[in-house]
Structures are given as C-alpha cells and as structure tokens.
mmCIF file of C-alpha atoms in Angstrom:
data_model
loop_
_atom_site.group_PDB
_atom_site.id
_atom_site.type_symbol
_atom_site.label_atom_id
_atom_site.label_comp_id
_atom_site.label_asym_id
_atom_site.label_seq_id
_atom_site.Cartn_x
_atom_site.Cartn_y
_atom_site.Cartn_z
ATOM 1 C CA MET A 170 41.483 -2.644 229.883
ATOM 2 C CA ARG A 171 43.918 -1.354 232.477
ATOM 3 C CA ARG A 172 47.575 -0.836 231.567
ATOM 4 C CA ARG A 173 48.761 -3.571 233.936
ATOM 5 C CA HIS A 174 46.134 -5.965 232.548
ATOM 6 C CA ARG A 175 47.354 -5.255 229.000
ATOM 7 C CA ARG A 176 50.976 -6.148 230.068
ATOM 8 C CA TRP A 177 49.782 -9.318 231.810
ATOM 9 C CA HIS A 178 47.579 -10.234 228.829
ATOM 10 C CA ARG A 179 50.561 -10.105 226.421
ATOM 11 C CA ARG A 180 52.611 -12.523 228.516
ATOM 12 C CA PHE A 181 49.600 -14.787 229.219
ATOM 13 C CA TRP A 182 48.904 -15.318 225.514
ATOM 14 C CA LEU A 183 52.514 -16.264 224.826
ATOM 15 C CA ILE A 184 52.595 -18.773 227.696
ATOM 16 C CA LEU A 185 49.135 -20.434 227.437
ATOM 17 C CA PRO A 186 49.257 -21.592 223.782
ATOM 18 C CA GLY A 187 52.888 -22.593 224.287
ATOM 19 C CA VAL A 188 52.102 -24.847 227.264
ATOM 20 C CA ILE A 189 48.941 -26.377 225.702
ATOM 21 C CA GLY A 190 50.762 -26.800 222.378
ATOM 22 C CA LEU A 191 53.664 -28.647 223.955
ATOM 23 C CA VAL A 192 51.330 -31.051 225.784
ATOM 24 C CA LEU A 193 49.318 -31.509 222.600
ATOM 25 C CA VAL A 194 52.438 -32.326 220.595
ATOM 26 C CA ALA A 195 53.590 -34.767 223.252
ATOM 27 C CA ALA A 196 50.221 -36.491 223.225
ATOM 28 C CA LEU A 197 50.408 -36.710 219.483
ATOM 29 C CA VAL A 198 53.996 -37.938 219.255
ATOM 30 C CA LEU A 199 53.752 -40.464 222.060
ATOM 31 C CA ARG A 200 50.465 -42.058 220.982
ATOM 32 C CA PRO A 201 50.784 -45.675 219.723
ATOM 33 C CA VAL A 202 51.563 -46.029 216.059
ATOM 34 C CA ALA A 203 48.941 -48.696 215.440
ATOM 35 C CA PRO A 204 45.503 -48.666 216.977
ATOM 36 C CA THR A 205 45.404 -51.080 219.851
ATOM 37 C CA GLY A 206 41.654 -51.196 220.227
ATOM 38 C CA SER A 207 42.237 -50.644 223.903
ATOM 39 C CA GLY A 208 42.521 -46.856 224.008
ATOM 40 C CA PRO A 209 41.056 -44.880 226.808
ATOM 41 C CA LEU A 210 37.584 -44.841 225.229
ATOM 42 C CA MET A 211 37.581 -48.613 224.885
ATOM 43 C CA SER A 212 38.913 -49.925 228.116
ATOM 44 C CA GLY A 213 38.557 -50.223 231.884
ATOM 45 C CA SER A 214 35.122 -49.855 233.219
ATOM 46 C CA VAL A 215 33.984 -48.399 230.000
ATOM 47 C CA ARG A 216 32.659 -50.419 227.057
ATOM 48 C CA MET B 238 23.355 -1.997 235.090
ATOM 49 C CA SER B 239 20.675 -3.186 237.383
ATOM 50 C CA ALA B 240 21.271 -5.183 240.509
ATOM 51 C CA GLY B 241 17.588 -6.158 240.594
ATOM 52 C CA PHE B 242 17.051 -9.783 239.626
ATOM 53 C CA ARG B 243 15.605 -10.685 236.277
ATOM 54 C CA ALA B 244 16.138 -14.299 235.171
ATOM 55 C CA ILE B 245 17.692 -13.446 231.803
ATOM 56 C CA GLN B 246 18.132 -10.072 230.203
ATOM 57 C CA TRP B 247 16.611 -10.460 226.793
ATOM 58 C CA ASN B 248 15.731 -7.917 224.137
ATOM 59 C CA ALA B 249 14.844 -8.245 220.431
ATOM 60 C CA HIS B 250 18.498 -8.322 219.402
ATOM 61 C CA LYS B 251 19.430 -10.933 221.989
ATOM 62 C CA ARG B 252 16.436 -13.143 220.995
ATOM 63 C CA PHE B 253 17.451 -12.982 217.370
ATOM 64 C CA TYR B 254 21.067 -13.712 218.238
ATOM 65 C CA ASP B 255 20.109 -16.612 220.522
ATOM 66 C CA ALA B 256 17.831 -18.065 217.855
ATOM 67 C CA LEU B 257 20.711 -17.797 215.345
ATOM 68 C CA VAL B 258 23.103 -19.594 217.681
ATOM 69 C CA LEU B 259 20.510 -22.347 218.380
ATOM 70 C CA VAL B 260 19.941 -22.892 214.637
ATOM 71 C CA GLY B 261 23.762 -23.001 214.172
ATOM 72 C CA ILE B 262 24.077 -25.615 216.911
ATOM 73 C CA LEU B 263 21.384 -27.767 215.383
ATOM 74 C CA ILE B 264 22.928 -27.525 211.893
ATOM 75 C CA TYR B 265 26.372 -28.448 213.333
ATOM 76 C CA LEU B 266 25.044 -31.444 215.253
ATOM 77 C CA ALA B 267 23.048 -32.700 212.266
ATOM 78 C CA GLY B 268 26.038 -32.119 209.909
ATOM 79 C CA PHE B 269 28.432 -33.875 212.258
ATOM 80 C CA SER B 270 26.171 -36.864 212.651
ATOM 81 C CA LEU B 271 25.864 -37.219 208.865
ATOM 82 C CA LEU B 272 29.454 -36.478 207.872
ATOM 83 C CA ALA B 273 31.487 -37.885 210.813
ATOM 84 C CA PRO B 274 31.355 -41.537 209.692
ATOM 85 C CA ARG B 275 32.935 -40.427 206.323
ATOM 86 C CA LEU B 276 35.361 -37.756 207.604
ATOM 87 C CA LEU B 277 36.429 -39.647 210.708
ATOM 88 C CA PRO B 278 36.905 -43.267 209.713
ATOM 89 C CA SER B 279 37.380 -45.464 212.767
ATOM 90 C CA ASP B 280 39.129 -48.794 213.386
ATOM 91 C CA HIS B 281 36.365 -49.933 215.678
ATOM 92 C CA PRO B 282 32.575 -49.845 215.530
ATOM 93 C CA VAL B 283 31.225 -46.364 216.132
ATOM 94 C CA THR B 284 27.694 -46.502 217.425
ATOM 95 C CA PRO B 285 25.116 -43.736 217.123
ATOM 96 C CA GLU B 286 25.627 -43.006 220.849
ATOM 97 C CA ILE B 287 29.361 -42.433 220.244
ATOM 98 C CA VAL B 288 28.631 -40.147 217.298
ATOM 99 C CA ARG B 289 26.149 -38.233 219.457
ATOM 100 C CA THR B 290 28.680 -37.845 222.225
ATOM 101 C CA ARG B 291 31.373 -36.671 219.825
ATOM 102 C CA ALA B 292 29.001 -34.310 218.049
ATOM 103 C CA LEU B 293 28.048 -32.614 221.349
ATOM 104 C CA GLY B 294 31.650 -32.558 222.606
ATOM 105 C CA SER B 295 33.120 -31.057 219.378
ATOM 106 C CA CYS B 296 30.287 -28.585 219.306
ATOM 107 C CA GLY B 297 31.025 -27.427 222.873
ATOM 108 C CA LEU B 298 34.782 -27.035 222.194
ATOM 109 C CA LEU B 299 34.105 -25.176 218.947
ATOM 110 C CA MET B 300 31.741 -22.807 220.803
ATOM 111 C CA LEU B 301 34.263 -22.188 223.583
ATOM 112 C CA THR B 302 36.957 -21.482 220.941
ATOM 113 C CA LEU B 303 34.639 -18.932 219.298
ATOM 114 C CA ILE B 304 33.842 -17.364 222.675
ATOM 115 C CA LEU B 305 37.538 -16.850 223.423
ATOM 116 C CA ALA B 306 38.034 -15.435 219.918
ATOM 117 C CA ILE B 307 35.353 -12.790 220.348
ATOM 118 C CA GLY B 308 37.422 -10.582 222.711
ATOM 119 C CA PRO B 309 40.452 -10.106 220.502
ATOM 120 C CA LEU B 310 38.290 -9.908 217.335
ATOM 121 C CA ALA B 311 36.274 -7.063 218.861
ATOM 122 C CA ARG B 312 39.524 -5.258 219.782
ATOM 123 C CA LEU B 313 40.943 -5.704 216.250
ATOM 124 C CA ASP B 314 37.719 -4.790 214.442
ATOM 125 C CA ARG B 315 34.770 -2.931 215.919
ATOM 126 C CA ARG B 316 32.340 -4.824 213.649
ATOM 127 C CA PHE B 317 32.694 -7.785 215.969
ATOM 128 C CA LEU B 318 31.395 -5.794 218.978
ATOM 129 C CA PRO B 319 27.783 -7.134 218.693
ATOM 130 C CA LEU B 320 29.249 -10.599 219.336
ATOM 131 C CA LEU B 321 30.804 -9.253 222.556
ATOM 132 C CA TYR B 322 27.438 -7.918 223.770
ATOM 133 C CA ASN B 323 25.907 -11.373 223.461
ATOM 134 C CA ARG B 324 28.885 -13.391 224.717
ATOM 135 C CA ARG B 325 27.341 -14.376 228.046
ATOM 136 C CA HIS B 326 24.293 -16.043 226.352
ATOM 137 C CA PHE B 327 26.692 -17.910 224.086
ATOM 138 C CA GLY B 328 28.604 -19.020 227.194
ATOM 139 C CA VAL B 329 25.514 -20.374 228.928
ATOM 140 C CA LEU B 330 24.573 -22.300 225.734
ATOM 141 C CA THR B 331 28.091 -23.724 225.636
ATOM 142 C CA CYS B 332 27.672 -24.914 229.211
ATOM 143 C CA LEU B 333 24.404 -26.619 228.294
ATOM 144 C CA ILE B 334 26.032 -28.360 225.300
ATOM 145 C CA GLY B 335 28.830 -29.480 227.638
ATOM 146 C CA LEU B 336 26.275 -30.920 230.064
ATOM 147 C CA ALA B 337 24.592 -32.753 227.167
ATOM 148 C CA HIS B 338 27.977 -34.187 226.093
ATOM 149 C CA ALA B 339 28.662 -35.320 229.708
ATOM 150 C CA TRP B 340 25.254 -36.938 229.996
ATOM 151 C CA SER B 341 25.668 -38.688 226.638
ATOM 152 C CA ALA B 342 29.222 -39.958 227.504
ATOM 153 C CA ILE B 343 28.241 -41.128 231.014
ATOM 154 C CA ASP B 344 25.086 -42.810 229.729
ATOM 155 C CA TRP B 345 27.033 -44.802 227.079
ATOM 156 C CA TYR B 346 30.371 -45.508 228.712
ATOM 157 C CA HIS B 347 29.381 -45.792 232.393
ATOM 158 C CA GLY B 348 25.651 -46.489 232.416
ATOM 159 C CA GLN B 349 25.632 -50.311 232.205
ATOM 160 C CA GLY B 350 28.180 -51.355 234.861
ATOM 161 C CA ARG B 351 27.803 -52.485 238.440
ATOM 162 C CA LEU B 352 28.874 -49.129 239.811
ATOM 163 C CA PRO B 353 26.585 -46.076 239.730
ATOM 164 C CA PRO B 354 27.454 -44.157 236.546
ATOM 165 C CA LEU B 355 28.944 -41.053 238.294
ATOM 166 C CA VAL B 356 31.039 -43.247 240.630
ATOM 167 C CA SER B 357 32.217 -45.267 237.614
ATOM 168 C CA LEU B 358 33.197 -42.013 235.838
ATOM 169 C CA LEU B 359 35.255 -40.852 238.824
ATOM 170 C CA VAL B 360 36.981 -44.110 239.747
ATOM 171 C CA GLY B 361 36.886 -46.142 236.516
ATOM 172 C CA ASN B 362 40.258 -44.919 235.348
ATOM 173 C CA ALA B 363 42.946 -44.439 238.069
ATOM 174 C CA ASN B 364 46.051 -44.254 235.811
ATOM 175 C CA TYR B 365 47.232 -41.023 237.419
ATOM 176 C CA ASN B 366 50.884 -41.942 236.882
ATOM 177 C CA SER B 367 50.492 -42.428 233.125
ATOM 178 C CA PHE B 368 50.594 -39.485 230.647
ATOM 179 C CA LEU B 369 48.648 -41.078 227.740
ATOM 180 C CA GLY B 370 46.500 -43.195 230.055
ATOM 181 C CA PHE B 371 45.669 -40.296 232.427
ATOM 182 C CA PRO B 372 41.937 -40.162 233.349
ATOM 183 C CA PHE B 373 41.038 -37.638 230.686
ATOM 184 C CA GLU B 374 37.427 -37.912 231.854
ATOM 185 C CA LEU B 375 38.320 -35.925 234.985
ATOM 186 C CA LEU B 376 39.842 -33.159 232.866
ATOM 187 C CA GLY B 377 36.500 -32.832 231.174
ATOM 188 C CA VAL B 378 34.651 -32.900 234.505
ATOM 189 C CA ALA B 379 36.894 -30.104 235.848
ATOM 190 C CA ALA B 380 36.292 -27.980 232.735
ATOM 191 C CA LEU B 381 32.527 -28.577 232.966
ATOM 192 C CA VAL B 382 32.504 -27.520 236.656
ATOM 193 C CA ILE B 383 34.202 -24.234 235.676
ATOM 194 C CA LEU B 384 31.664 -23.681 232.896
ATOM 195 C CA ILE B 385 28.785 -24.412 235.280
ATOM 196 C CA VAL B 386 30.064 -21.927 237.871
ATOM 197 C CA MET B 387 30.439 -19.329 235.126
ATOM 198 C CA ALA B 388 27.039 -19.939 233.699
ATOM 199 C CA VAL B 389 25.345 -19.803 237.116
ATOM 200 C CA THR B 390 27.103 -16.534 237.985
ATOM 201 C CA SER B 391 26.736 -15.015 234.546
ATOM 202 C CA HIS B 392 23.809 -12.713 235.477
ATOM 203 C CA ASP B 393 24.458 -9.057 236.447
ATOM 204 C CA PHE B 394 22.959 -9.835 239.823
ATOM 205 C CA TRP B 395 26.051 -11.886 240.616
ATOM 206 C CA LEU B 396 28.324 -9.214 239.091
ATOM 207 C CA THR B 397 26.980 -6.692 241.578
ATOM 208 C CA PHE B 398 26.813 -9.130 244.477
ATOM 209 C CA LEU B 399 30.313 -10.456 244.049
ATOM 210 C CA THR B 400 31.762 -7.088 242.924
ATOM 211 C CA PRO B 401 33.371 -6.754 239.447
ATOM 212 C CA PRO B 402 36.988 -7.719 240.417
ATOM 213 C CA VAL B 403 35.830 -11.007 242.073
ATOM 214 C CA TRP B 404 33.359 -11.715 239.264
ATOM 215 C CA LYS B 405 35.999 -11.066 236.652
ATOM 216 C CA ALA B 406 38.576 -13.260 238.485
ATOM 217 C CA ILE B 407 36.030 -16.173 238.508
ATOM 218 C CA HIS B 408 35.240 -15.741 234.806
ATOM 219 C CA MET B 409 38.938 -15.675 233.876
ATOM 220 C CA ALA B 410 38.862 -19.336 234.698
ATOM 221 C CA VAL B 411 37.420 -19.865 231.229
ATOM 222 C CA TYR B 412 41.028 -20.071 229.998
ATOM 223 C CA ALA B 413 41.718 -22.909 232.387
ATOM 224 C CA ALA B 414 38.548 -24.600 231.129
ATOM 225 C CA PHE B 415 39.746 -24.302 227.546
ATOM 226 C CA GLY B 416 43.125 -25.799 228.457
ATOM 227 C CA LEU B 417 41.531 -28.652 230.304
ATOM 228 C CA LEU B 418 39.268 -29.374 227.355
ATOM 229 C CA VAL B 419 42.121 -29.445 224.840
ATOM 230 C CA LEU B 420 43.873 -31.975 227.092
ATOM 231 C CA HIS B 421 40.606 -33.889 227.593
ATOM 232 C CA VAL B 422 40.355 -34.358 223.770
ATOM 233 C CA ALA B 423 44.104 -34.938 223.311
ATOM 234 C CA LEU B 424 44.204 -37.736 225.860
ATOM 235 C CA GLY B 425 40.759 -39.035 225.027
ATOM 236 C CA VAL B 426 39.473 -39.279 221.475
ATOM 237 C CA MET B 427 42.820 -38.350 219.917
ATOM 238 C CA GLN B 428 44.370 -41.488 221.457
ATOM 239 C CA ALA B 429 41.470 -43.738 220.426
ATOM 240 C CA GLU B 430 41.326 -42.602 216.741
ATOM 241 C CA ARG B 431 43.987 -42.566 214.004
ATOM 242 C CA SER B 432 42.410 -39.787 211.980
ATOM 243 C CA PRO B 433 44.638 -36.702 211.626
ATOM 244 C CA ILE B 434 41.566 -34.450 211.653
ATOM 245 C CA VAL B 435 41.344 -34.415 215.460
ATOM 246 C CA PRO B 436 44.894 -33.119 216.152
ATOM 247 C CA ILE B 437 44.711 -30.717 213.170
ATOM 248 C CA LEU B 438 41.514 -29.111 214.467
ATOM 249 C CA LEU B 439 42.660 -29.108 218.028
ATOM 250 C CA GLY B 440 46.048 -27.604 217.239
ATOM 251 C CA GLY B 441 44.350 -25.150 214.902
ATOM 252 C CA ALA B 442 42.067 -23.939 217.677
ATOM 253 C CA VAL B 443 45.012 -23.360 220.048
ATOM 254 C CA LEU B 444 47.001 -21.616 217.293
ATOM 255 C CA LEU B 445 44.115 -19.449 216.171
ATOM 256 C CA LEU B 446 43.412 -18.195 219.699
ATOM 257 C CA GLY B 447 47.063 -17.594 220.425
ATOM 258 C CA LEU B 448 47.542 -15.567 217.214
ATOM 259 C CA LEU B 449 44.355 -13.565 217.635
ATOM 260 C CA HIS B 450 45.115 -12.651 221.238
ATOM 261 C CA SER B 451 48.789 -11.905 220.513
ATOM 262 C CA GLN B 452 47.857 -9.656 217.566
ATOM 263 C CA ALA B 453 45.283 -7.752 219.707
ATOM 264 C CA ALA B 454 47.881 -7.380 222.469
ATOM 265 C CA ARG B 455 50.518 -6.132 219.987
ATOM 266 C CA ARG B 456 48.180 -3.484 218.697
ATOM 267 C CA GLU B 457 47.418 -2.270 222.239
ATOM 268 C CA ARG B 458 51.158 -2.081 222.981
ATOM 269 C CA ALA B 459 51.699 0.036 219.827
ATOM 270 C CA VAL B 460 49.146 2.455 221.238
ATOM 271 C CA ASP B 461 50.798 2.483 224.667
ATOM 272 C CA ASP B 462 54.170 3.217 223.029
ATOM 273 C CA LYS B 463 52.841 6.401 221.449
ATOM 274 C CA ALA B 464 52.508 8.416 224.639
ATOM 275 C CA ALA B 465 51.269 12.005 224.195
ATOM 276 C CA ALA B 466 53.663 14.918 224.329
ATOM 277 C CA ALA B 467 53.739 16.731 227.687
ATOM 278 C CA ASP B 468 54.362 20.421 228.294
ATOM 279 C CA THR B 469 56.687 21.690 231.052
ATOM 280 C CA THR B 470 54.014 21.348 233.760
ATOM 281 C CA GLY B 471 53.278 17.752 232.748
ATOM 282 C CA TRP B 472 49.934 18.432 231.001
ATOM 283 C CA LEU B 473 49.388 16.404 227.864
ATOM 284 C CA LEU B 474 48.474 17.688 224.409
ATOM 285 C CA VAL B 475 44.993 16.597 223.283
ATOM 286 C CA GLY B 476 45.123 18.569 220.002
ATOM 287 C CA THR B 477 44.670 22.013 218.675
ATOM 288 C CA ILE B 478 41.245 23.601 218.955
ATOM 289 C CA GLU B 479 40.882 23.819 215.195
ATOM 290 C CA ASP B 480 41.857 20.173 214.816
ATOM 291 C CA LEU B 481 39.405 19.044 217.496
ATOM 292 C CA ARG B 482 36.628 21.176 216.091
ATOM 293 C CA MET B 483 37.137 19.816 212.540
ATOM 294 C CA SER B 484 38.022 16.192 213.114
ATOM 295 C CA LEU B 485 36.534 15.056 216.445
ATOM 296 C CA PRO B 486 32.830 14.120 215.817
ATOM 297 C CA ASP B 487 30.227 15.189 218.365
ATOM 298 C CA GLY B 488 29.711 12.490 221.041
ATOM 299 C CA GLN B 489 33.006 10.789 220.378
ATOM 300 C CA ALA B 490 36.424 10.817 222.093
ATOM 301 C CA ARG B 491 40.098 11.361 221.409
ATOM 302 C CA ILE B 492 42.095 8.976 223.541
ATOM 303 C CA VAL B 493 45.221 10.443 225.202
ATOM 304 C CA VAL B 494 47.967 8.028 226.276
ATOM 305 C CA PRO B 495 50.078 9.217 229.268
ATOM 306 C CA GLN B 496 53.544 7.850 230.001
ATOM 307 C CA ARG B 497 52.185 6.205 233.157
ATOM 308 C CA GLY B 498 48.690 5.520 234.371
ATOM 309 C CA GLU B 499 45.562 4.861 232.453
ATOM 310 C CA ARG B 500 44.466 6.213 229.093
ATOM 311 C CA ILE B 501 42.271 9.317 229.124
ATOM 312 C CA ALA B 502 39.210 9.779 226.937
ATOM 313 C CA VAL B 503 38.521 13.410 225.970
ATOM 314 C CA PHE B 504 34.873 13.534 224.779
ATOM 315 C CA ARG B 505 33.269 16.144 222.644
ATOM 316 C CA ASN B 506 29.725 16.900 223.860
ATOM 317 C CA GLY B 507 28.355 19.516 221.455
ATOM 318 C CA GLN B 508 30.648 22.499 221.734
ATOM 319 C CA THR B 509 32.303 21.403 224.979
ATOM 320 C CA LEU B 510 35.081 18.979 225.886
ATOM 321 C CA SER B 511 35.250 16.740 229.012
ATOM 322 C CA ALA B 512 37.909 14.254 230.082
ATOM 323 C CA ILE B 513 37.317 10.983 231.891
ATOM 324 C CA THR B 514 39.341 7.822 232.392
ATOM 325 C CA ASN B 515 39.247 5.400 229.485
ATOM 326 C CA VAL B 516 38.630 2.527 231.936
ATOM 327 C CA CYS B 517 34.966 1.594 232.625
ATOM 328 C CA ALA B 518 34.085 0.901 236.283
ATOM 329 C CA HIS B 519 32.166 -2.282 235.211
ATOM 330 C CA GLN B 520 34.769 -4.467 233.455
ATOM 331 C CA ASN B 521 37.521 -2.051 232.367
ATOM 332 C CA GLY B 522 35.943 -1.643 228.980
ATOM 333 C CA PRO B 523 37.400 1.131 226.713
ATOM 334 C CA LEU B 524 35.098 4.092 227.359
ATOM 335 C CA GLY B 525 36.833 6.232 224.760
ATOM 336 C CA GLU B 526 35.686 3.848 222.036
ATOM 337 C CA GLY B 527 32.061 4.388 223.058
ATOM 338 C CA ARG B 528 29.969 7.506 222.415
ATOM 339 C CA ILE B 529 27.722 9.917 224.178
ATOM 340 C CA ILE B 530 24.082 8.739 224.181
ATOM 341 C CA ASP B 531 21.412 10.772 226.005
ATOM 342 C CA GLY B 532 24.115 12.971 227.484
ATOM 343 C CA CYS B 533 26.066 10.060 229.001
ATOM 344 C CA VAL B 534 29.281 8.352 227.805
ATOM 345 C CA THR B 535 28.213 4.804 226.992
ATOM 346 C CA CYS B 536 30.686 1.957 227.255
ATOM 347 C CA PRO B 537 30.965 -0.053 224.004
ATOM 348 C CA TRP B 538 31.213 -3.349 225.883
ATOM 349 C CA HIS B 539 28.156 -3.522 228.128
ATOM 350 C CA GLY B 540 26.403 -0.143 227.873
ATOM 351 C CA PHE B 541 27.375 1.237 231.322
ATOM 352 C CA GLN B 542 26.845 4.985 231.297
ATOM 353 C CA PHE B 543 28.650 7.946 232.934
ATOM 354 C CA ARG B 544 28.141 11.683 232.691
ATOM 355 C CA PRO B 545 31.189 13.193 230.932
ATOM 356 C CA GLU B 546 31.372 16.268 233.280
ATOM 357 C CA ASP B 547 31.555 14.385 236.619
ATOM 358 C CA GLY B 548 32.075 10.662 235.812
ATOM 359 C CA CYS B 549 28.957 9.657 237.753
ATOM 360 C CA ALA B 550 26.453 7.101 236.468
ATOM 361 C CA PRO B 551 22.909 8.505 236.062
ATOM 362 C CA ALA B 552 20.459 7.803 238.944
ATOM 363 C CA PRO B 553 19.672 5.307 240.377
ATOM 364 C CA PHE B 554 23.133 3.901 239.653
ATOM 365 C CA THR B 555 26.048 4.815 241.848
ATOM 366 C CA ASP B 556 29.123 3.878 239.815
ATOM 367 C CA LYS B 557 31.802 6.633 239.470
ATOM 368 C CA ILE B 558 34.917 6.986 237.395
ATOM 369 C CA ALA B 559 37.871 9.403 237.494
ATOM 370 C CA THR B 560 37.709 12.752 235.731
ATOM 371 C CA TYR B 561 40.550 14.966 234.508
ATOM 372 C CA ARG B 562 41.107 18.733 234.172
ATOM 373 C CA LEU B 563 41.320 20.366 230.774
ATOM 374 C CA LYS B 564 42.780 23.714 229.794
ATOM 375 C CA CYS B 565 43.392 25.713 226.680
ATOM 376 C CA GLU B 566 46.739 27.339 225.950
ATOM 377 C CA ALA B 567 47.984 28.971 222.723
ATOM 378 C CA GLY B 568 45.282 27.371 220.591
ATOM 379 C CA SER B 569 45.852 23.876 221.992
ATOM 380 C CA VAL B 570 43.803 21.789 224.421
ATOM 381 C CA LEU B 571 45.757 20.131 227.213
ATOM 382 C CA VAL B 572 44.773 17.524 229.831
ATOM 383 C CA ASP B 573 46.216 17.041 233.306
ATOM 384 C CA PRO B 574 47.202 13.386 233.439
ATOM 385 C CA ARG B 575 46.708 13.268 237.241
ATOM 386 C CA PRO B 576 43.237 11.741 237.784
ATOM 387 C CA LEU B 577 40.779 13.455 240.087
ATOM 388 C CA PRO B 578 38.841 11.330 242.623
ATOM 389 C CA PRO B 579 35.997 9.376 240.952
ATOM 390 C CA GLY B 580 32.877 11.484 240.603
ATOM 391 C CA THR B 581 34.636 14.882 240.803
ATOM 392 C CA ARG B 582 32.870 17.456 238.709
ATOM 393 C CA VAL B 583 35.036 19.408 236.208
ATOM 394 C CA GLU B 584 33.578 22.307 234.325
ATOM 395 C CA PRO B 585 33.517 21.290 230.606
ATOM 396 C CA LEU B 586 35.876 23.276 228.344
ATOM 397 C CA ALA B 587 33.994 25.282 225.821
ATOM 398 C CA LEU B 588 35.334 24.743 222.330
ATOM 399 C CA GLY B 589 33.795 27.935 221.005
ATOM 400 C CA ALA B 590 35.157 30.106 223.759
ATOM 401 C CA ALA B 591 38.561 28.410 223.889
ATOM 402 C CA ARG B 592 40.177 30.092 220.909
ATOM 403 C CA GLY B 593 43.472 30.549 222.741
#
C-alpha cells in the first residue's frame, strides 16, 4: 500500500463506521415503540 | 498475470476453497431456515418465502462483512493471507447470493400485483422525504448493482484492460455497497421486526470492521513513524553486514522506511542483496512481505513477480517497478532512498565481498 493510501485509509475507517453507526442508531431510536403491522415490509404495493 | 482470457482462474486450492465456501453457505441457509423462527420471533406471520428471503439476505451481508474483514486480518496476521488470495471468488459468490435474495424478495413482495415486478419494486415506495419510510429497497438495488459491476469486472482480463488504478477505483465501491446494505437492513427488516438481534448483529458488523481496519491502520502508522536513520548523504541504514548475514533469511526482505516516499524492500538472494520498491505494480501489495521464488520476488497478495536486480517482470510480462542503489560502508549496508526509474538494472551487492 502506498504511503498516501495508508494516510487516506486511516481517516476513511474513522469516518465510515461513524457515519453508518450514526444512521443506524437514528434508525433504531426513531423506530416505533410498538409494532404497527404496517412497516415497510408489510405496506404499499407489497403484501 | 495474464491478460489472455480464461473464464475463471481455478487451481486445486481455489476449487477446495470454493467448495468449502459453498458448503458453508448451504449450512448457513439451512441453519437460518431452521433456527430463525425461534431466534427471530415475529409479530406477524412469517411465511417460508420470507424466511428464504431473509436467509439469503443475511447470508449475503455476512459474506460481505467477512470479505471486508479479510484485508485488515491479512495485514494483522499473515496466516489470513490464503483468504486474500481467494477473495475475488468469495466476492462473486456474494453477488450471486445477493441476486438470489433480490429474486426471492421481488417474487414474494412484488410478484402478484398489477404492475410488472421490477416496476413495482422501483415505484412501489416513493417516501423519499421520510427517513424511516425511505424506499430501502432502492438502497439494496444500488448495492446489488455495485456488486454486479464488481463481479463482472473481477477477472484479470478487466484488470489489464481497465488498468490497475481504474480497476481499483471501481472495486473500492465495495465500501459504498456495504454502507448501502447496512441502511437497507436498518430501514427494512429492522423497522418491521422488534427483535434486538437485527440491530445487534448489524451494529456488531459495522463495529467489527471499523475496529479491524483501524487496528491495521494503526500498526502501519507505527511502522511509518520508525523511519530509518540516514547518513550525511541521505542514504539509509539497512543493517550491518553481519546482522544481515545472520538474521535475514535467503529469499526474504528487510523493509526500510524512509522519511518520505515509499518503503524499500531489500531482498537477500543467496549471497547478494538487491533493493526494490515495497509497492507492487499490480495493486500496491507489500512486496517486501513476499519472498523470492524461482529467482523472482513474488508479491504475497496476488503472486505478481519481479526480478530483484532490475524490477522487471519475467517475460512475457512487461510490468516494472522502481529499483534502488545499495552500497557498503564501514561494515554497514546503506540504500539510496531516491528511486531509480522502473526497470533500471542495479548490480546486486555481494554480501560475501562486502565486508567493509
């Protein structure tokens, strides 16, 4: 691996899990407390 | 190394490895189908089609997580290198599992409506302004498109045709695919089910990859921070002749880290020393962690070969890498950190003669 790639790689692996983790936590925290039976896999044009 | 087209490059090791992966996939799918109803209790009826879709989807995400873990694992421990050699086959199998998941989901959720299934998939959910209601299906489609492009261009023919930098840039999109898939699951099945297992496994995968890659990067940084001592003319110390003769095994390298520029691999070839760049011309693999086989330095990542004395690949291949000058002074071997043009022949330094 080139020196500049190693530097880029260090930053990338701090940012990527951070961003994904934040969205993941948001999706977890914001989800309805009780199951509605009308979640994304149960609604709209789907069954 | 060949640009000639062969459908898939298989050998006995790869066949064994592929068979092992296939058996693992089948065991996972069967195990998930048997255990999922108990481990993932649901508030609504879960049909065999839904179990099938989830088994394939979770299998694909697990495989992608493992694929992304192979790189840092191989950097942290050389025993994981065989996994690296077979990573492309694993990637193609992951794409096939992803396609099977897509087929299963489209068939069950979009196959019975008035709209054609693919149209229904693309327009069925238009909640683009909602976070939790966002069309998570499209995130999965985007990830699958990336995996398909990667699988199609995975052969060395495409590596040569597109050139390594372009090919590498395309294949770096695997990280985007992983991010898209995590969101696909977080906004899809994680919203439909109450079980804590889904967020735990999903968060665990992100955490595991983040930690592994960060740890590998930290180790590389520690090596970079230990730059070799330079003499007054800027040449770097490789080691004393006695030390190199006693502790550097034949066919292996000592890696020298300059203050700036790329690492230098000083290889022992019998009773001579030669210095080449540590960066492989193929995919920047660490040449200094490879060894000399049949007179050529062999990259530990994909087996690309270069002659230590001139950095040229053996005929009929035309790849070249930078070489470096070596000298002996006062019982020590020194290397000039300024790289010579790729393919420049440098007379190897004789260890026996170089007694200082």
